[in-house]
Tab-separated table of C-alpha atoms in Angstrom:
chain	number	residue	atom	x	y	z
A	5	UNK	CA	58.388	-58.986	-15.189
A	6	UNK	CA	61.075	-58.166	-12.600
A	7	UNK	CA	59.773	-54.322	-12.507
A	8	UNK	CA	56.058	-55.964	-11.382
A	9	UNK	CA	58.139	-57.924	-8.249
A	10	UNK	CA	60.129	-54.534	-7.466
A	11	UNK	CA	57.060	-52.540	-7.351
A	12	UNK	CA	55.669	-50.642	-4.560
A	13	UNK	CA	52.138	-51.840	-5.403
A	14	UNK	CA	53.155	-55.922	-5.257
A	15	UNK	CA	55.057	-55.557	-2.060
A	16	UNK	CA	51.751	-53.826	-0.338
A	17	UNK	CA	50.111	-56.636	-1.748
A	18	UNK	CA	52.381	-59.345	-0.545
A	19	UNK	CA	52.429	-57.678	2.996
A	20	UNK	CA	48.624	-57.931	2.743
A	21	UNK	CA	48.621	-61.463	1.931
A	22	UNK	CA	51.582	-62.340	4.456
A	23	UNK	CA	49.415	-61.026	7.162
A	24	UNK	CA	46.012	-63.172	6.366
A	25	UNK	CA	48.264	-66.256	6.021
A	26	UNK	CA	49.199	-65.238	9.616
A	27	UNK	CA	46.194	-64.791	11.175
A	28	UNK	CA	44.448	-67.595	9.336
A	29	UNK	CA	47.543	-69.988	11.346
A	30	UNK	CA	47.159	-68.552	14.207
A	31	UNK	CA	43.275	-69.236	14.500
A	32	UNK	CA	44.169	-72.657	13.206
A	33	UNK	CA	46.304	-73.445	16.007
A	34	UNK	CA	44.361	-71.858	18.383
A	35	UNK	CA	40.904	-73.891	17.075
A	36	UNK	CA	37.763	-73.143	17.166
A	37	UNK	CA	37.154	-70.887	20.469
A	38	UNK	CA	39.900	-68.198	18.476
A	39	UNK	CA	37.577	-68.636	15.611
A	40	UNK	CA	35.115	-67.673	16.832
A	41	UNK	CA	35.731	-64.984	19.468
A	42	UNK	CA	37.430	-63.375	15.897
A	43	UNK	CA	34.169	-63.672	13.995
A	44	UNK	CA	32.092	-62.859	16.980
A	45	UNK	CA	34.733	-59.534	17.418
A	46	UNK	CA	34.073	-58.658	13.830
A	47	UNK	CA	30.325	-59.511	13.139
A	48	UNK	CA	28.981	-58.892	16.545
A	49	UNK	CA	29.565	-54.460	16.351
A	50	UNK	CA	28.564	-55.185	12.554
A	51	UNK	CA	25.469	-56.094	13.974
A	52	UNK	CA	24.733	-53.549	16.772
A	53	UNK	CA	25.453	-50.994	13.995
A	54	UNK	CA	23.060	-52.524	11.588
A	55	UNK	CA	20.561	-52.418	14.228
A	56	UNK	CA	21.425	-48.978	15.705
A	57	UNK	CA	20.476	-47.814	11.504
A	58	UNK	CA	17.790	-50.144	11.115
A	59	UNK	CA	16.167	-48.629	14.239
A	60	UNK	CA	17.131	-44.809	13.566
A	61	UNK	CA	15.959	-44.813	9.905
A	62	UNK	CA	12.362	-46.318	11.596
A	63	UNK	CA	12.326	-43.504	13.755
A	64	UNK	CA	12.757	-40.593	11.078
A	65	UNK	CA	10.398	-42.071	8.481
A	66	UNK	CA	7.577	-41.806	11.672
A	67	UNK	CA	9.008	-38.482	12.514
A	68	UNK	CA	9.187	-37.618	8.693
A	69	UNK	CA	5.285	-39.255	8.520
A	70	UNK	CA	4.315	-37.307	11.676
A	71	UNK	CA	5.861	-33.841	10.569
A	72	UNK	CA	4.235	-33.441	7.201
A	73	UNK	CA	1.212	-33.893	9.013
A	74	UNK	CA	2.193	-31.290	11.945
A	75	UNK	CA	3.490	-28.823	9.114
A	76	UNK	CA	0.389	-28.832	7.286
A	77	UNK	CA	-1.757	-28.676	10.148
A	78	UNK	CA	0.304	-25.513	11.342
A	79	UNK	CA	0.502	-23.905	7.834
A	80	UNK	CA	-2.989	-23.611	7.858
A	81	UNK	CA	-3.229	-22.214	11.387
A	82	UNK	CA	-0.532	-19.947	9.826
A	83	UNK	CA	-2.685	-18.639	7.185
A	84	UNK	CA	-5.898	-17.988	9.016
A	85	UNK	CA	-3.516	-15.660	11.472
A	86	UNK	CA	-2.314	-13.975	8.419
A	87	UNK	CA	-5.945	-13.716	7.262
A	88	UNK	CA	-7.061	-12.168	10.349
A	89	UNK	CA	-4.469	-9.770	11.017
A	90	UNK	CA	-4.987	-8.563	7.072
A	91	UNK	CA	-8.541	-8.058	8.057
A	92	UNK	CA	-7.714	-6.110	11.644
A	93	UNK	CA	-4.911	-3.767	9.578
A	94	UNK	CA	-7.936	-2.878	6.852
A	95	UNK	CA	-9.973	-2.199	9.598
A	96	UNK	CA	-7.826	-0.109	11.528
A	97	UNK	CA	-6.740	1.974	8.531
A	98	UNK	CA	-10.161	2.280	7.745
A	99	UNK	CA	-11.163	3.318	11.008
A	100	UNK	CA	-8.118	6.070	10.993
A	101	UNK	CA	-9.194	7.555	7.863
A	102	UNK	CA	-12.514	7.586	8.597
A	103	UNK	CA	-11.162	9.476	12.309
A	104	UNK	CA	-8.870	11.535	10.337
A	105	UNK	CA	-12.367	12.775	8.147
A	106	UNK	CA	-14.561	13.488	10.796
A	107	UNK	CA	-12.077	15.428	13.001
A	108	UNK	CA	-11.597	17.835	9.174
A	109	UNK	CA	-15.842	17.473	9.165
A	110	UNK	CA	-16.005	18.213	13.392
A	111	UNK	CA	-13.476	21.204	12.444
A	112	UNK	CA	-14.961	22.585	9.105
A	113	UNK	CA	-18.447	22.728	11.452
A	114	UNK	CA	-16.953	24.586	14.364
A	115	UNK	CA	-15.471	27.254	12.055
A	116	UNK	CA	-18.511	27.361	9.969
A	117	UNK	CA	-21.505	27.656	12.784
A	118	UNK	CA	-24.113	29.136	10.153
A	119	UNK	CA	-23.353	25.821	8.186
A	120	UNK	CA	-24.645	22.363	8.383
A	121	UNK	CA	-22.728	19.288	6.929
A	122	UNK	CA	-23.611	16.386	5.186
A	123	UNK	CA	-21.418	13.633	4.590
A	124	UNK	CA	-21.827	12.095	0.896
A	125	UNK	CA	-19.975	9.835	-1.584
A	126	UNK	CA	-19.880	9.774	-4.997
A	127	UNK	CA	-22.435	7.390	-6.923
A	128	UNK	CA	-21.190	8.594	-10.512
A	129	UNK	CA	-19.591	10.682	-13.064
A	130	UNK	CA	-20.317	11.969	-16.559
A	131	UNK	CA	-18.169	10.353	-18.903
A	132	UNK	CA	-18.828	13.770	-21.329
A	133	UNK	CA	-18.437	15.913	-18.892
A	134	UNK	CA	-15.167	17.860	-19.829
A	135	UNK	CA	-15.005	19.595	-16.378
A	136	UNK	CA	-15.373	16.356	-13.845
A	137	UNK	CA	-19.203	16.697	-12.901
A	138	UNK	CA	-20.526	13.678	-10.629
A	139	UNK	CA	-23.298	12.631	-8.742
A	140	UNK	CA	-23.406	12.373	-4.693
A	141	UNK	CA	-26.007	9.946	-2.990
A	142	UNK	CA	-27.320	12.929	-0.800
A	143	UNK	CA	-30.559	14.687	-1.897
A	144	UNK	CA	-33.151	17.215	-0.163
A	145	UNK	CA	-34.011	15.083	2.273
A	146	UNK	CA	-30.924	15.258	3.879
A	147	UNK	CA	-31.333	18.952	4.021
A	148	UNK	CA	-28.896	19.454	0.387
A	149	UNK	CA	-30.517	22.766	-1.605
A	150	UNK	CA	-29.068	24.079	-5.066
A	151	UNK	CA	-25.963	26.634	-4.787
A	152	UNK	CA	-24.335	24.132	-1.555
A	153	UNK	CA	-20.924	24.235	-1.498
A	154	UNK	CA	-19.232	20.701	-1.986
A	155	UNK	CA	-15.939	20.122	-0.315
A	156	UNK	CA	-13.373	17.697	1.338
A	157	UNK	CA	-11.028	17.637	3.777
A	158	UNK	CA	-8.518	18.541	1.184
A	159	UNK	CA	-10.229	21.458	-0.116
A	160	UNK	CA	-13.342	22.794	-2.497
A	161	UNK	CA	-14.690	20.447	-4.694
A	162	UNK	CA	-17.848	22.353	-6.548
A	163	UNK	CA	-21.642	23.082	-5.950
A	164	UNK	CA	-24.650	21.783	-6.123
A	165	UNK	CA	-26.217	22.475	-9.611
A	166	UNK	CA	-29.350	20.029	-9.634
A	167	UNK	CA	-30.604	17.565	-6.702
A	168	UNK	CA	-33.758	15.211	-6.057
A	169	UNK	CA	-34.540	14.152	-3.082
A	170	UNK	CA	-32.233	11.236	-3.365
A	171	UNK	CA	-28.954	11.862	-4.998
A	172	UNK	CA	-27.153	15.956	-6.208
A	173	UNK	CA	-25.570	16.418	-9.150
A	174	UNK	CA	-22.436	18.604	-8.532
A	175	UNK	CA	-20.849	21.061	-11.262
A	176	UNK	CA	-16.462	21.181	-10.051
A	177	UNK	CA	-14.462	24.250	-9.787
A	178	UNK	CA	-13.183	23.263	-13.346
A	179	UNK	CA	-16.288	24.434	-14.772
A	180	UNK	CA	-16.620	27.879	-16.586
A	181	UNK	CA	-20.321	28.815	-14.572
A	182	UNK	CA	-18.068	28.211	-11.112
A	183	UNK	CA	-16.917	31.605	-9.873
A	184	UNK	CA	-15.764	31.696	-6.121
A	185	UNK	CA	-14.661	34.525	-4.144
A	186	UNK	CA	-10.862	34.170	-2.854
A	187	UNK	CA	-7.907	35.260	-1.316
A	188	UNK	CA	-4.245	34.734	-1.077
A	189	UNK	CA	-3.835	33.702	2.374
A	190	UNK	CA	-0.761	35.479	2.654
A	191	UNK	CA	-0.966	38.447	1.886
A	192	UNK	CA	-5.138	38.709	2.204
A	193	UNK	CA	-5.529	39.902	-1.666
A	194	UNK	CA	-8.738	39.059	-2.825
A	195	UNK	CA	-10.122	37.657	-6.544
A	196	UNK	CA	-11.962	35.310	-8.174
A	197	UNK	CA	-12.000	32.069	-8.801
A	198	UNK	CA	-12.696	30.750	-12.513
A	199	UNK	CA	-11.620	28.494	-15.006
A	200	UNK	CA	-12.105	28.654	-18.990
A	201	UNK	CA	-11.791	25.204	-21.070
A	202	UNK	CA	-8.222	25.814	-22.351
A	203	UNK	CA	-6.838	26.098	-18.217
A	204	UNK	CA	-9.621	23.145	-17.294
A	205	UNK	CA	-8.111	21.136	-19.959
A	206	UNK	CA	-4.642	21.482	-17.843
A	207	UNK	CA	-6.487	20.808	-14.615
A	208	UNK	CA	-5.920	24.494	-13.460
A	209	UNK	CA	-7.869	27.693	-12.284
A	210	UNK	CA	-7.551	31.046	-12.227
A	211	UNK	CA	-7.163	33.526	-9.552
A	212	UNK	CA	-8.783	36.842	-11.870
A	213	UNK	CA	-8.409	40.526	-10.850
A	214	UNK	CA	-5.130	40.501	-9.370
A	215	UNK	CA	-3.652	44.254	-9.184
A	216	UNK	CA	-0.708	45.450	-11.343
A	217	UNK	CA	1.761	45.667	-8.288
A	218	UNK	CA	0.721	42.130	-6.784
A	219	UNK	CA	2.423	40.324	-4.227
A	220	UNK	CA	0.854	37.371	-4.570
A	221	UNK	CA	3.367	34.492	-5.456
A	222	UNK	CA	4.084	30.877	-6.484
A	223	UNK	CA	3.543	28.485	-3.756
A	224	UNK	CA	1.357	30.218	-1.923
A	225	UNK	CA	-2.631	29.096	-0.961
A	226	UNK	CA	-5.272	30.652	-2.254
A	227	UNK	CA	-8.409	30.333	0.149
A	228	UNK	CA	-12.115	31.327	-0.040
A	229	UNK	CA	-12.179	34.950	1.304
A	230	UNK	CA	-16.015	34.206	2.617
A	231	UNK	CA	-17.572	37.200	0.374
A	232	UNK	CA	-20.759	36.575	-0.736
A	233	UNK	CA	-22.187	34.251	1.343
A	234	UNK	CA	-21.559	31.243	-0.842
A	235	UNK	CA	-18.182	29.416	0.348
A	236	UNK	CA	-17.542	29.450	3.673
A	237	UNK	CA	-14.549	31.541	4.627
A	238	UNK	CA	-10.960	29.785	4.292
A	239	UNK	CA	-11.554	26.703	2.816
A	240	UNK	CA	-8.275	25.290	0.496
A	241	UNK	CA	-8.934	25.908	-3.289
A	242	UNK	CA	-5.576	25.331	-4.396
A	243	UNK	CA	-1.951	26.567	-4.939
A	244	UNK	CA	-0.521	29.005	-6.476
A	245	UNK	CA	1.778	27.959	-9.399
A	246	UNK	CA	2.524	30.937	-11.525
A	247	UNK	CA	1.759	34.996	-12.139
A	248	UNK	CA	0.428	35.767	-15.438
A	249	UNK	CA	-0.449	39.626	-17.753
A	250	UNK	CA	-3.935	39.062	-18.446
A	251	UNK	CA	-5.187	39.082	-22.117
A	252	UNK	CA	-8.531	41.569	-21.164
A	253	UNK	CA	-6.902	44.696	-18.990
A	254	UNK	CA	-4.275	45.630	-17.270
A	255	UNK	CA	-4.548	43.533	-14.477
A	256	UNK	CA	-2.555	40.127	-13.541
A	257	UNK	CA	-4.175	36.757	-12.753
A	258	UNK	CA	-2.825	33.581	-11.187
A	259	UNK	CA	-2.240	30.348	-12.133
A	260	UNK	CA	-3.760	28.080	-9.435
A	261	UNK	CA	-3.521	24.427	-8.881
A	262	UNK	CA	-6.228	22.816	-7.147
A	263	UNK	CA	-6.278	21.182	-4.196
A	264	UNK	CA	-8.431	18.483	-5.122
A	265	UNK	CA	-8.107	16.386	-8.184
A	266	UNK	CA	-12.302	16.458	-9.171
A	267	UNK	CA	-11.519	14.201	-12.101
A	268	UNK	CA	-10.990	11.174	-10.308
């Protein structure tokens, strides 16, 4: 019991109570006009602060109310922008690839003037087709005729095997009946073009007829040389990727990687 009187705790508490028994005289003696200027000191800021919260939590549920609203109202704005721009960057790339083709078709028609271009797409392919052969929505009425080259920008694509007036079938470079004249464009030696099942298989061709001392190399294009009327002269067939002994004569024959991928 006399540890609980010498304790730090009961002498703060004593203190405590000393104090209120002091102020509670003192606003005794003083009467009422102390009592109340003491309750109006201690209520009266309790008040103004009440009010001040009251007031300020009024104020941010309307601005809470009103800002969902203005979010919302802006998110969509938001997404239509984003939907429009998406539309004007499809557009524009669009419009530069479609530039980027027609300066390759303006170009391919300046080098070749004894040939006339027509653009076409693809409509179709044939599934069985082990060499890539597909249908373009171009016929003889736009001035297409059996034997035409087919190219792109990127290169030589095939020929024209069969046509109606409407749509061309097209036979690819993978095909065994394709034969194309062609050169190394570095050195200027000239072949021919073919393929065979097993290369087609690999997606490759074959530059044929290559002489014994070659210089022809990997990396380097092979082109059409022009010969024979068919191809016009220096289109892109495809790269060079190795130098083979061919299994028929004494000559050599390169390994050539197409330009264009006529599978897909």
């Amino acid at each position: 019991m006399k540890d609980v009187f010498h304790s730090t705790g009961f002498k703060i508490m004593v203190a405590v109570v000393f104090a209120m028994l002091c102020l509670m005289l003192y606003t005794a003696g003083a009467g009422d006009s102390a009592t109340g200027k003491l309750f109006g000191f201690i209520t009266i800021p309790m008040q103004r602060i009440s009010t001040i919260v009251a007031n300020n939590a009024a104020v941010s549920a309307e601005s809470a109310a009103r800002s969902k609203e203005e979010l919302e109202a802006e998110n969509r704005s938001l997404r239509r922008q984003v939907d429009e721009l998406n539309k004007k960057l499809v557009n524009y790339y669009s419009a530069q690839q479609e530039n980027a083709q027609l300066r390759k078709f303006l170009e391919l028609k300046n080098n070749n003037q004894d040939f006339k271009p027509v653009a076409a797409a693809v409509i179709g392919r044939d599934p069985n087709d082990l060499f890539g052969q597909f249908t373009i929505d171009q016929g003889s009425q736009a001035g297409i005729s059996v034997n035409d080259p087919v190219v792109t920008e990127a290169g030589v694509v095939g020929w024209v095997s069969s046509l109606n007036s409407s749509y061309s079938k097209v036979t690819t470079i993978l095909s065994p009946e394709t034969k194309i004249s062609a050169m190394d464009r570095v050195n200027r030696e000239t072949g021919v073009v073919g393929c065979d099942i097993r290369a087609a298989d690999r997606s490759l061709l074959h530059l044929n007829y290559l002489s014994a001392g070659t210089a022809v190399k990997a990396g380097e294009l092979v082109v059409t040389s022009g010969i024979g009327g068919l191809y016009p002269r220096n289109l892109i067939i495809g790269t060079v990727k190795d130098v083979k002994n061919s299994s028929y004569d004494v000559s050599l024959y390169a390994e050539v990687k197409p330009a264009v991928d006529v599978k897909s």
